[in-house]
């Protein structure tokens, strides 16, 4: 892994496709083709971690991502990758626009309401279609807070805090 940076899990290899070394991907990204932005992936399974370089990739019918790695030219070689987790270095992520955040950066941040009560920390996020939802867990139980301007104020990446308009009794 480059420079000891953090690897972020982005998906997994579902299996082989065809006979020329292609694999189909289960992606954890918002857009299927987002993984194609990263030319080098780290494939992880059990205690093994292998660097794989993308040769090419495509999205079929807006439903399935398929890729071919360099030096993977047969179905047998492709089948060997099934079950591997796909990770990329966090340092390789593209900078976000103002007010946009990668979910991985929000997880673990402290959530503090307008009364300066710590509601807990971000455990995960949910995608509902209308908007994303923060899943916050702490001593006050679990809170589901819509990640919209009406409820979420300042997100301080340096202090690792999110200010929210959310009461304890919500």
PDB file of C-alpha atoms in Angstrom:
ATOM      1  CA  UNK A   1       0.000   0.000   0.000  1.00  0.00           C
ATOM      2  CA  UNK A   2       1.387   3.433  -0.882  1.00  0.00           C
ATOM      3  CA  UNK A   3       2.889   5.512   1.936  1.00  0.00           C
ATOM      4  CA  UNK A   4       0.998   3.576   4.639  1.00  0.00           C
ATOM      5  CA  UNK A   5      -2.216   5.453   3.767  1.00  0.00           C
ATOM      6  CA  UNK A   6      -5.653   4.247   4.723  1.00  0.00           C
ATOM      7  CA  UNK A   7      -7.428   1.828   2.379  1.00  0.00           C
ATOM      8  CA  UNK A   8     -11.183   2.269   1.905  1.00  0.00           C
ATOM      9  CA  UNK A   9     -13.382  -0.679   0.957  1.00  0.00           C
ATOM     10  CA  UNK A  10     -15.198   0.155  -2.282  1.00  0.00           C
ATOM     11  CA  UNK A  11     -16.731  -3.167  -3.336  1.00  0.00           C
ATOM     12  CA  UNK A  12     -16.026  -6.812  -4.076  1.00  0.00           C
ATOM     13  CA  UNK A  13     -15.486  -9.185  -6.968  1.00  0.00           C
ATOM     14  CA  UNK A  14     -18.617 -11.208  -7.679  1.00  0.00           C
ATOM     15  CA  UNK A  15     -17.142 -13.620 -10.220  1.00  0.00           C
ATOM     16  CA  UNK A  16     -15.815 -14.198 -13.725  1.00  0.00           C
ATOM     17  CA  UNK A  17     -17.524 -13.058 -16.939  1.00  0.00           C
ATOM     18  CA  UNK A  18     -16.818 -14.760 -20.248  1.00  0.00           C
ATOM     19  CA  UNK A  19     -13.528 -16.384 -21.180  1.00  0.00           C
ATOM     20  CA  UNK A  20     -11.149 -13.415 -21.623  1.00  0.00           C
ATOM     21  CA  UNK A  21     -10.342 -12.555 -18.002  1.00  0.00           C
ATOM     22  CA  UNK A  22     -13.173 -10.152 -17.159  1.00  0.00           C
ATOM     23  CA  UNK A  23     -14.790 -10.005 -13.684  1.00  0.00           C
ATOM     24  CA  UNK A  24     -18.093  -8.560 -12.483  1.00  0.00           C
ATOM     25  CA  UNK A  25     -18.013  -6.159  -9.557  1.00  0.00           C
ATOM     26  CA  UNK A  26     -20.312  -5.506  -6.595  1.00  0.00           C
ATOM     27  CA  UNK A  27     -19.765  -1.797  -6.014  1.00  0.00           C
ATOM     28  CA  UNK A  28     -20.328   0.198  -2.804  1.00  0.00           C
ATOM     29  CA  UNK A  29     -20.029   3.501  -4.686  1.00  0.00           C
ATOM     30  CA  UNK A  30     -22.886   5.875  -5.503  1.00  0.00           C
ATOM     31  CA  UNK A  31     -22.269   5.505  -9.238  1.00  0.00           C
ATOM     32  CA  UNK A  32     -21.260   2.159 -10.733  1.00  0.00           C
ATOM     33  CA  UNK A  33     -18.499   3.634 -12.874  1.00  0.00           C
ATOM     34  CA  UNK A  34     -16.875   5.544  -9.982  1.00  0.00           C
ATOM     35  CA  UNK A  35     -14.461   2.686  -9.367  1.00  0.00           C
ATOM     36  CA  UNK A  36     -13.084   3.172 -12.869  1.00  0.00           C
ATOM     37  CA  UNK A  37     -11.625   6.501 -11.647  1.00  0.00           C
ATOM     38  CA  UNK A  38      -8.990   4.522  -9.721  1.00  0.00           C
ATOM     39  CA  UNK A  39      -6.421   2.807 -11.974  1.00  0.00           C
ATOM     40  CA  UNK A  40      -4.988   0.689  -9.159  1.00  0.00           C
ATOM     41  CA  UNK A  41      -7.047  -1.404  -6.752  1.00  0.00           C
ATOM     42  CA  UNK A  42      -5.988  -3.408  -3.741  1.00  0.00           C
ATOM     43  CA  UNK A  43      -7.678  -6.809  -3.681  1.00  0.00           C
ATOM     44  CA  UNK A  44      -7.991  -8.329  -0.218  1.00  0.00           C
ATOM     45  CA  UNK A  45      -9.021 -11.803   0.908  1.00  0.00           C
ATOM     46  CA  UNK A  46      -8.117 -13.496   4.172  1.00  0.00           C
ATOM     47  CA  UNK A  47      -4.565 -12.303   4.933  1.00  0.00           C
ATOM     48  CA  UNK A  48      -3.671 -11.694   1.295  1.00  0.00           C
ATOM     49  CA  UNK A  49      -3.499  -8.251  -0.323  1.00  0.00           C
ATOM     50  CA  UNK A  50      -2.673  -7.914  -4.014  1.00  0.00           C
ATOM     51  CA  UNK A  51      -2.249  -4.771  -6.112  1.00  0.00           C
ATOM     52  CA  UNK A  52      -4.245  -4.990  -9.359  1.00  0.00           C
ATOM     53  CA  UNK A  53      -4.037  -2.536 -12.243  1.00  0.00           C
ATOM     54  CA  UNK A  54      -7.154  -1.933 -14.332  1.00  0.00           C
ATOM     55  CA  UNK A  55      -6.785  -2.509 -18.030  1.00  0.00           C
ATOM     56  CA  UNK A  56     -10.356  -1.494 -18.888  1.00  0.00           C
ATOM     57  CA  UNK A  57     -13.912  -1.507 -17.579  1.00  0.00           C
ATOM     58  CA  UNK A  58     -17.525  -0.944 -18.575  1.00  0.00           C
ATOM     59  CA  UNK A  59     -21.035  -0.620 -17.172  1.00  0.00           C
ATOM     60  CA  UNK A  60     -23.681  -2.842 -18.764  1.00  0.00           C
ATOM     61  CA  UNK A  61     -27.327  -1.716 -18.850  1.00  0.00           C
ATOM     62  CA  UNK A  62     -26.718   0.655 -15.913  1.00  0.00           C
ATOM     63  CA  UNK A  63     -26.785  -2.453 -13.700  1.00  0.00           C
ATOM     64  CA  UNK A  64     -23.425  -4.179 -13.711  1.00  0.00           C
ATOM     65  CA  UNK A  65     -19.799  -3.077 -13.608  1.00  0.00           C
ATOM     66  CA  UNK A  66     -17.318  -5.343 -15.382  1.00  0.00           C
ATOM     67  CA  UNK A  67     -13.558  -4.880 -15.411  1.00  0.00           C
ATOM     68  CA  UNK A  68     -10.442  -6.498 -16.771  1.00  0.00           C
ATOM     69  CA  UNK A  69      -7.142  -6.367 -14.904  1.00  0.00           C
ATOM     70  CA  UNK A  70      -3.744  -6.301 -16.565  1.00  0.00           C
ATOM     71  CA  UNK A  71      -2.290  -9.826 -16.862  1.00  0.00           C
ATOM     72  CA  UNK A  72      -5.686 -11.473 -16.317  1.00  0.00           C
ATOM     73  CA  UNK A  73      -6.489 -13.023 -19.676  1.00  0.00           C
ATOM     74  CA  UNK A  74      -8.401 -16.252 -18.993  1.00  0.00           C
ATOM     75  CA  UNK A  75     -11.569 -17.312 -17.241  1.00  0.00           C
ATOM     76  CA  UNK A  76      -9.537 -19.397 -14.776  1.00  0.00           C
ATOM     77  CA  UNK A  77      -7.464 -16.346 -13.806  1.00  0.00           C
ATOM     78  CA  UNK A  78     -10.638 -14.263 -13.401  1.00  0.00           C
ATOM     79  CA  UNK A  79     -12.372 -16.936 -11.297  1.00  0.00           C
ATOM     80  CA  UNK A  80      -9.452 -16.854  -8.867  1.00  0.00           C
ATOM     81  CA  UNK A  81     -10.415 -13.250  -7.922  1.00  0.00           C
ATOM     82  CA  UNK A  82     -13.983 -14.151  -6.850  1.00  0.00           C
ATOM     83  CA  UNK A  83     -14.692 -13.116  -3.260  1.00  0.00           C
ATOM     84  CA  UNK A  84     -11.889 -10.559  -3.024  1.00  0.00           C
ATOM     85  CA  UNK A  85     -12.711  -7.194  -1.458  1.00  0.00           C
ATOM     86  CA  UNK A  86     -11.784  -4.087  -3.468  1.00  0.00           C
ATOM     87  CA  UNK A  87     -10.058  -1.211  -1.683  1.00  0.00           C
ATOM     88  CA  UNK A  88      -8.457   2.028  -2.822  1.00  0.00           C
ATOM     89  CA  UNK A  89      -6.227   4.454  -0.914  1.00  0.00           C
ATOM     90  CA  UNK A  90      -8.181   7.297   0.708  1.00  0.00           C
ATOM     91  CA  UNK A  91      -5.467   9.646  -0.543  1.00  0.00           C
ATOM     92  CA  UNK A  92      -6.560   8.881  -4.131  1.00  0.00           C
ATOM     93  CA  UNK A  93     -10.115  10.183  -3.617  1.00  0.00           C
ATOM     94  CA  UNK A  94     -11.092  13.204  -5.707  1.00  0.00           C
ATOM     95  CA  UNK A  95     -11.656  16.409  -3.739  1.00  0.00           C
ATOM     96  CA  UNK A  96     -15.324  17.024  -2.965  1.00  0.00           C
ATOM     97  CA  UNK A  97     -17.256  20.198  -3.678  1.00  0.00           C
ATOM     98  CA  UNK A  98     -18.219  22.541  -0.839  1.00  0.00           C
ATOM     99  CA  UNK A  99     -20.899  20.865   1.282  1.00  0.00           C
ATOM    100  CA  UNK A 100     -20.236  17.396  -0.178  1.00  0.00           C
ATOM    101  CA  UNK A 101     -18.644  14.613   1.838  1.00  0.00           C
ATOM    102  CA  UNK A 102     -17.544  11.046   1.422  1.00  0.00           C
ATOM    103  CA  UNK A 103     -19.515   8.780   3.728  1.00  0.00           C
ATOM    104  CA  UNK A 104     -16.312   7.180   4.950  1.00  0.00           C
ATOM    105  CA  UNK A 105     -15.161  10.595   6.246  1.00  0.00           C
ATOM    106  CA  UNK A 106     -18.401  11.152   8.205  1.00  0.00           C
ATOM    107  CA  UNK A 107     -18.384   7.785   9.961  1.00  0.00           C
ATOM    108  CA  UNK A 108     -17.061   8.138  13.495  1.00  0.00           C
ATOM    109  CA  UNK A 109     -17.632  11.901  13.717  1.00  0.00           C
ATOM    110  CA  UNK A 110     -19.270  13.257  16.890  1.00  0.00           C
ATOM    111  CA  UNK A 111     -22.782  14.626  16.447  1.00  0.00           C
ATOM    112  CA  UNK A 112     -23.647  17.597  18.674  1.00  0.00           C
ATOM    113  CA  UNK A 113     -27.054  19.246  18.832  1.00  0.00           C
ATOM    114  CA  UNK A 114     -27.983  22.926  19.218  1.00  0.00           C
ATOM    115  CA  UNK A 115     -27.987  22.527  23.034  1.00  0.00           C
ATOM    116  CA  UNK A 116     -24.358  21.276  22.865  1.00  0.00           C
ATOM    117  CA  UNK A 117     -25.437  17.749  23.841  1.00  0.00           C
ATOM    118  CA  UNK A 118     -23.378  15.008  22.209  1.00  0.00           C
ATOM    119  CA  UNK A 119     -25.954  12.714  20.624  1.00  0.00           C
ATOM    120  CA  UNK A 120     -23.312  10.132  19.762  1.00  0.00           C
ATOM    121  CA  UNK A 121     -21.181   9.375  16.742  1.00  0.00           C
ATOM    122  CA  UNK A 122     -22.018   8.546  13.158  1.00  0.00           C
ATOM    123  CA  UNK A 123     -22.233   4.770  12.941  1.00  0.00           C
ATOM    124  CA  UNK A 124     -23.283   4.600   9.281  1.00  0.00           C
ATOM    125  CA  UNK A 125     -25.402   6.317   6.653  1.00  0.00           C
ATOM    126  CA  UNK A 126     -28.523   5.215   4.818  1.00  0.00           C
ATOM    127  CA  UNK A 127     -29.476   6.134   1.284  1.00  0.00           C
ATOM    128  CA  UNK A 128     -33.246   6.605   1.135  1.00  0.00           C
ATOM    129  CA  UNK A 129     -33.674   8.018  -2.348  1.00  0.00           C
ATOM    130  CA  UNK A 130     -34.870  11.413  -1.138  1.00  0.00           C
ATOM    131  CA  UNK A 131     -31.724  12.121   0.906  1.00  0.00           C
ATOM    132  CA  UNK A 132     -29.046  10.436   2.980  1.00  0.00           C
ATOM    133  CA  UNK A 133     -29.640   9.731   6.667  1.00  0.00           C
ATOM    134  CA  UNK A 134     -27.053   9.746   9.457  1.00  0.00           C
ATOM    135  CA  UNK A 135     -27.300   6.747  11.793  1.00  0.00           C
ATOM    136  CA  UNK A 136     -26.060   8.152  15.101  1.00  0.00           C
ATOM    137  CA  UNK A 137     -25.423   5.913  18.092  1.00  0.00           C
ATOM    138  CA  UNK A 138     -24.547   6.994  21.588  1.00  0.00           C
ATOM    139  CA  UNK A 139     -25.640   7.032  25.215  1.00  0.00           C
ATOM    140  CA  UNK A 140     -28.993   8.520  24.153  1.00  0.00           C
ATOM    141  CA  UNK A 141     -29.756   5.565  21.872  1.00  0.00           C
ATOM    142  CA  UNK A 142     -29.876   5.463  18.110  1.00  0.00           C
ATOM    143  CA  UNK A 143     -30.975   8.534  16.167  1.00  0.00           C
ATOM    144  CA  UNK A 144     -31.751   8.710  12.440  1.00  0.00           C
ATOM    145  CA  UNK A 145     -31.031  12.261  11.283  1.00  0.00           C
ATOM    146  CA  UNK A 146     -31.747  13.336   7.696  1.00  0.00           C
ATOM    147  CA  UNK A 147     -28.562  14.731   6.159  1.00  0.00           C
ATOM    148  CA  UNK A 148     -30.250  17.882   4.859  1.00  0.00           C
ATOM    149  CA  UNK A 149     -29.624  21.576   5.485  1.00  0.00           C
ATOM    150  CA  UNK A 150     -32.710  21.897   7.703  1.00  0.00           C
ATOM    151  CA  UNK A 151     -31.157  19.585  10.322  1.00  0.00           C
ATOM    152  CA  UNK A 152     -27.407  19.527   9.648  1.00  0.00           C
ATOM    153  CA  UNK A 153     -25.371  22.629  10.280  1.00  0.00           C
ATOM    154  CA  UNK A 154     -21.597  22.843  10.298  1.00  0.00           C
ATOM    155  CA  UNK A 155     -19.571  19.772   9.413  1.00  0.00           C
ATOM    156  CA  UNK A 156     -16.092  20.372  10.822  1.00  0.00           C
ATOM    157  CA  UNK A 157     -13.743  17.867   9.203  1.00  0.00           C
ATOM    158  CA  UNK A 158     -10.785  18.984  11.357  1.00  0.00           C
ATOM    159  CA  UNK A 159     -12.626  18.720  14.693  1.00  0.00           C
ATOM    160  CA  UNK A 160     -14.521  15.628  13.462  1.00  0.00           C
ATOM    161  CA  UNK A 161     -17.875  17.093  14.575  1.00  0.00           C
ATOM    162  CA  UNK A 162     -21.271  17.608  12.990  1.00  0.00           C
ATOM    163  CA  UNK A 163     -23.615  20.248  14.416  1.00  0.00           C
ATOM    164  CA  UNK A 164     -27.323  19.348  14.135  1.00  0.00           C
ATOM    165  CA  UNK A 165     -30.720  20.805  14.939  1.00  0.00           C
ATOM    166  CA  UNK A 166     -32.010  17.674  16.628  1.00  0.00           C
ATOM    167  CA  UNK A 167     -33.480  17.220  20.094  1.00  0.00           C
ATOM    168  CA  UNK A 168     -32.914  14.343  22.470  1.00  0.00           C
ATOM    169  CA  UNK A 169     -36.605  13.451  22.290  1.00  0.00           C
ATOM    170  CA  UNK A 170     -36.775  13.220  18.470  1.00  0.00           C
TER     171      UNK A 170
END
